[in-house]
Short mmCIF file of C-alpha atoms in Angstrom, two decimals:
data_model
loop_
_atom_site.label_atom_id
_atom_site.label_comp_id
_atom_site.label_asym_id
_atom_site.label_seq_id
_atom_site.Cartn_x
_atom_site.Cartn_y
_atom_site.Cartn_z
CA MET A 183 10.25 15.42 22.76
CA ALA A 184 12.40 18.45 21.52
CA ALA A 185 14.62 19.11 18.69
CA LEU A 186 17.95 21.07 17.82
CA SER A 187 18.00 23.16 15.08
CA CYS A 188 21.35 24.82 14.13
CA HIS A 189 22.49 27.54 11.55
CA PHE A 190 25.93 28.68 10.17
CA HIS A 191 25.95 31.99 9.55
CA TYR A 192 28.18 34.99 8.85
CA THR A 193 28.60 38.20 10.45
CA VAL A 194 30.35 41.13 8.89
CA HIS A 195 32.58 43.80 10.76
CA LYS A 196 34.12 46.75 8.88
CA VAL A 197 37.29 47.67 10.73
CA SER A 198 38.53 50.72 9.50
CA LYS A 199 38.59 50.00 5.21
CA ASN A 200 38.75 46.11 5.68
CA VAL A 201 35.53 43.88 5.66
CA ILE A 202 35.95 41.20 8.03
CA THR A 203 33.51 38.49 8.05
CA ARG A 204 33.19 35.93 10.97
CA PRO A 205 30.73 32.67 11.10
CA PHE A 206 28.84 31.85 14.02
CA ILE A 207 26.40 29.19 14.15
CA SER A 208 22.85 29.65 16.66
CA CYS A 209 20.94 27.14 17.97
CA SER A 210 17.30 26.53 18.79
CA MET A 211 15.28 24.06 20.53
CA GLN A 212 12.32 22.96 17.77
CA PRO A 213 9.62 20.29 18.91
CA SER A 214 10.28 17.60 16.34
CA GLN A 215 7.58 15.72 14.48
CA SER A 216 5.36 13.27 16.35
CA ASN A 217 5.91 9.44 15.01
CA ILE A 218 2.67 8.64 12.58
CA LYS A 219 0.02 6.28 14.39
CA VAL A 220 -0.68 2.57 12.60
CA VAL A 221 -3.59 0.89 13.43
CA ILE A 222 -3.66 -2.16 12.25
CA ASN A 223 -7.19 -3.84 11.72
CA GLY A 224 -6.87 -7.13 10.76
CA ALA A 225 -4.12 -7.72 13.28
CA ALA A 226 -4.25 -11.14 14.99
CA LYS A 227 -3.63 -12.56 11.32
CA GLU A 228 -0.45 -13.81 10.24
CA ILE A 229 0.28 -10.70 7.86
CA GLY A 230 -1.00 -8.66 10.47
CA ARG A 231 1.14 -10.08 12.86
CA ALA A 232 4.01 -9.09 10.22
CA ALA A 233 3.01 -5.68 9.57
CA VAL A 234 2.90 -4.87 13.75
CA ILE A 235 6.54 -5.85 14.18
CA ALA A 236 7.68 -4.16 10.67
CA VAL A 237 5.94 -0.77 11.97
CA THR A 238 7.50 -1.43 15.53
CA LYS A 239 11.03 -1.69 13.54
CA ALA A 240 10.36 1.43 11.06
CA ARG A 241 11.47 4.80 11.73
CA GLY A 242 9.03 7.81 12.40
CA MET A 243 5.82 4.52 12.93
CA GLU A 244 4.48 3.25 15.96
CA VAL A 245 1.74 0.62 16.54
CA ALA A 246 -1.34 2.84 17.86
CA GLY A 247 -3.82 0.17 17.57
CA ALA A 248 -5.10 -3.38 17.07
CA VAL A 249 -7.95 -4.41 15.63
CA ASP A 250 -9.34 -8.01 15.27
CA SER A 251 -12.46 -10.00 16.23
CA HIS A 252 -10.03 -13.31 17.71
CA PHE A 253 -7.57 -12.67 20.82
CA VAL A 254 -10.24 -9.83 22.22
CA GLY A 255 -8.03 -8.26 24.82
CA GLU A 256 -4.50 -9.94 24.47
CA ASP A 257 -1.09 -7.63 24.00
CA ILE A 258 -0.79 -7.21 20.31
CA GLY A 259 3.09 -7.81 21.42
CA LYS A 260 2.60 -11.16 23.08
CA LEU A 261 0.57 -12.16 20.68
CA CYS A 262 3.69 -11.00 18.26
CA ASP A 263 5.90 -13.54 20.28
CA MET A 264 7.85 -9.64 21.04
CA GLU A 265 10.73 -9.79 23.78
CA GLU A 266 8.17 -6.80 25.40
CA PRO A 267 4.96 -6.52 24.84
CA LEU A 268 3.21 -3.79 23.45
CA GLU A 269 0.63 -2.84 26.18
CA ILE A 270 -1.64 -2.34 23.05
CA PRO A 271 -4.81 -5.04 23.83
CA ILE A 272 -6.60 -6.36 20.78
CA ILE A 273 -9.71 -4.78 20.38
CA ASN A 274 -13.10 -5.67 18.31
CA ASP A 275 -13.90 -2.01 17.77
CA LEU A 276 -12.50 0.27 14.72
CA THR A 277 -14.56 3.34 16.13
CA MET A 278 -12.93 3.33 19.81
CA VAL A 279 -9.19 3.17 18.32
CA LEU A 280 -10.20 5.70 15.85
CA GLY A 281 -11.88 8.21 18.04
CA SER A 282 -8.68 8.14 20.62
CA ILE A 283 -6.22 8.94 17.81
CA SER A 284 -8.35 11.27 16.38
CA GLN A 285 -8.42 12.88 19.36
CA SER A 286 -5.12 13.15 20.33
CA LYS A 287 -5.04 15.12 16.78
CA GLU A 288 -2.02 13.44 15.40
CA THR A 289 -1.57 11.22 12.25
CA GLY A 290 -2.73 8.42 11.74
CA VAL A 291 -3.54 5.53 9.19
CA VAL A 292 -5.31 2.87 8.86
CA VAL A 293 -4.21 -1.02 7.57
CA ASP A 294 -6.62 -2.80 6.57
CA PHE A 295 -6.20 -6.91 6.28
CA THR A 296 -9.87 -7.61 6.93
CA ASP A 297 -12.26 -9.08 4.03
CA PRO A 298 -14.12 -7.49 1.05
CA SER A 299 -17.63 -7.94 3.01
CA THR A 300 -16.26 -4.69 5.47
CA VAL A 301 -13.44 -3.07 3.71
CA TYR A 302 -15.50 -0.58 2.50
CA ASP A 303 -16.99 0.79 6.29
CA ASN A 304 -13.60 0.53 7.67
CA VAL A 305 -12.17 2.85 5.01
CA LYS A 306 -15.29 5.55 5.38
CA GLN A 307 -14.99 5.26 9.37
CA ALA A 308 -10.96 6.28 8.88
CA THR A 309 -11.77 8.39 6.35
CA ALA A 310 -14.56 9.99 8.69
CA PHE A 311 -11.73 10.19 11.40
CA GLY A 312 -9.30 12.23 9.33
CA MET A 313 -7.22 8.97 8.62
CA ARG A 314 -5.62 7.45 5.38
CA SER A 315 -6.50 3.63 4.95
CA VAL A 316 -3.99 1.39 3.14
CA VAL A 317 -6.34 -1.68 1.96
CA TYR A 318 -4.69 -4.82 1.54
CA VAL A 319 -7.64 -7.25 0.68
CA PRO A 320 -7.51 -10.30 -1.35
CA ARG A 321 -10.22 -11.28 -3.78
CA ILE A 322 -11.76 -7.77 -3.85
CA LYS A 323 -13.64 -7.13 -6.35
CA LEU A 324 -13.86 -4.34 -9.33
CA ASP A 325 -16.55 -2.65 -7.80
CA SER A 326 -15.75 -2.46 -4.45
CA VAL A 327 -12.50 -0.92 -5.36
CA GLY A 328 -14.75 1.07 -8.07
CA ALA A 329 -16.56 2.34 -4.59
CA LEU A 330 -13.62 3.08 -2.79
CA SER A 331 -12.50 5.14 -5.74
CA ALA A 332 -15.28 7.32 -6.08
CA PHE A 333 -15.71 7.74 -2.04
CA CYS A 334 -12.28 9.16 -1.35
CA ASP A 335 -12.34 11.14 -4.24
CA LYS A 336 -15.17 12.73 -3.04
CA ALA A 337 -14.26 12.87 0.46
CA SER A 338 -10.35 14.79 -1.11
CA MET A 339 -8.89 11.92 1.23
CA GLY A 340 -6.28 9.12 -0.64
CA CYS A 341 -6.47 5.27 0.17
CA LEU A 342 -3.75 3.09 -1.33
CA ILE A 343 -5.07 -0.30 -2.09
CA ALA A 344 -2.78 -2.68 -2.70
CA PRO A 345 -3.52 -5.97 -4.48
CA THR A 346 -0.42 -7.67 -3.04
CA LEU A 347 2.65 -6.59 -0.85
CA SER A 348 5.10 -9.07 -2.57
CA ILE A 349 7.99 -7.25 -3.80
CA GLY A 350 8.55 -10.15 -6.49
CA SER A 351 4.82 -9.14 -7.83
CA ILE A 352 5.29 -5.73 -7.90
CA LEU A 353 9.05 -6.26 -9.87
CA LEU A 354 7.19 -8.24 -11.89
CA GLN A 355 4.88 -5.26 -12.93
CA GLN A 356 8.08 -2.65 -13.37
CA ALA A 357 9.54 -5.45 -15.61
CA ALA A 358 6.02 -5.55 -18.01
CA ILE A 359 5.70 -2.08 -17.72
CA THR A 360 9.62 -1.54 -19.20
CA ALA A 361 9.24 -4.79 -21.91
CA SER A 362 5.71 -3.31 -23.08
CA PHE A 363 7.32 -0.42 -24.64
CA HIS A 364 9.56 -2.80 -27.14
CA TYR A 365 6.77 -4.71 -28.30
CA ASN A 366 3.06 -4.59 -29.75
CA ASN A 367 1.57 -7.36 -28.17
CA ALA A 368 1.60 -8.41 -24.72
CA GLU A 369 -0.24 -11.39 -22.89
CA ILE A 370 -0.04 -12.24 -19.47
CA VAL A 371 0.40 -16.00 -18.96
CA GLU A 372 -1.19 -17.57 -15.60
CA SER A 373 -0.32 -21.00 -14.68
CA LYS A 374 -1.63 -22.63 -11.44
CA ALA A 375 -2.39 -25.92 -9.93
CA ASN A 376 -5.76 -25.17 -7.93
CA PRO A 377 -6.81 -21.79 -9.26
CA ILE A 378 -9.43 -19.93 -7.36
CA ASP A 379 -9.66 -16.78 -9.60
CA PHE A 380 -8.92 -16.14 -13.37
CA PRO A 381 -7.47 -13.30 -14.37
CA SER A 382 -5.45 -13.25 -10.75
CA THR A 383 -5.25 -9.78 -8.87
CA ASP A 384 -1.58 -9.40 -10.04
CA ALA A 385 -2.58 -9.65 -13.57
CA ILE A 386 -5.68 -7.38 -13.32
CA GLN A 387 -2.63 -4.53 -11.54
CA ILE A 388 -0.59 -5.15 -14.53
CA SER A 389 -2.90 -5.14 -16.97
CA LYS A 390 -3.70 -1.94 -15.79
CA ASN A 391 -0.60 -0.18 -15.56
CA LEU A 392 -0.03 -1.49 -18.88
CA SER A 393 -3.23 0.22 -20.02
CA ASN A 394 -2.54 3.46 -18.49
CA LEU A 395 0.31 3.98 -20.80
CA GLY A 396 -1.96 4.56 -23.58
CA GLN A 397 -0.78 1.81 -25.73
CA ILE A 398 -3.21 -0.74 -27.96
CA TYR A 399 -1.58 -3.71 -28.10
CA ASN A 400 -2.59 -6.73 -29.83
CA ARG A 401 -2.46 -5.01 -33.00
CA GLU A 402 -2.30 -8.82 -35.13
CA ASP A 403 -6.06 -8.94 -34.51
CA ILE A 404 -8.52 -7.49 -36.13
CA SER A 405 -10.24 -4.57 -35.20
CA THR A 406 -8.83 -5.65 -31.65
CA ASP A 407 -8.71 -2.86 -29.03
CA VAL A 408 -7.49 -5.36 -26.26
CA VAL A 409 -4.74 -3.17 -23.98
CA VAL A 410 -3.74 -7.02 -22.72
CA ARG A 411 -4.92 -10.81 -23.34
CA PHE A 412 -4.47 -12.83 -20.62
CA SER A 413 -3.95 -16.63 -21.40
CA PHE A 414 -4.95 -19.16 -18.35
CA LEU A 415 -2.75 -22.17 -18.45
CA LEU A 416 -4.73 -24.87 -16.35
CA ASN A 417 -3.64 -28.91 -15.54
CA ASN A 418 -5.70 -31.85 -16.87
CA HIS A 419 -7.09 -34.29 -14.60
CA ASP A 420 -3.93 -36.46 -16.57
CA GLY A 421 -1.14 -33.73 -15.48
CA ASP A 422 -1.22 -32.06 -19.21
CA GLN A 423 -1.49 -28.79 -19.22
CA SER A 424 -4.41 -27.29 -21.82
CA ARG A 425 -4.44 -23.32 -22.92
CA ARG A 426 -7.31 -21.24 -22.37
CA PHE A 427 -7.45 -17.51 -23.97
CA LYS A 428 -9.39 -15.19 -22.53
CA ASN A 429 -9.17 -11.46 -24.06
CA PHE A 430 -10.18 -9.24 -21.23
CA ARG A 431 -9.74 -5.05 -21.44
CA PRO A 432 -9.22 -3.26 -18.20
CA LEU A 433 -11.90 -1.21 -16.40
#
């Protein structure tokens, strides 16, 4: 597909002692940029299917592959209850999908919704084929994030690790950063009825954002170098709430 490129110019004509300028437009056909090829790894999951729908509706992007160990062979469009199939079957082989995109020499991105045990190898494969990764893997460990960061720095290839895809959580992070400039103390309070892990991924991300400001908080503590203090609000068996404090310094 080609795009029409037009430019507005002026021509100068000299008639006797008078100079006359006349406008004209020149147009030429230029090849348009192709869409970014997006591979959804973990496409059969609920969030993976939501990502497939979002990519198909987005400008400049298209679904180029669907990878998962479930519903192998089924059309990802049908699985997402689209009106028409995308004619993209779910494949349980990330390397095969990456290889086909790499041969076409087009820009590609892998969105990873898998699990912490496989995400490092997935990013490594994508990088080997010259593709960047967007990783959303809940409960990913900090050492895994560090390993991914070191690998991508060495490979000179970017990788976005998103601890949450919630717009509300992102707005909360921005609000915390804005408010932190006006206080000497910073505390993140979490409350969950059935906590799986403390601090949560969202809380760790907020604390990292605050620590990057270069300010030491909790100055009321003696000889403290704690950037952010976490407070966990837990529920007792009787339904009453009890508070437990834990100091935590982000890595």
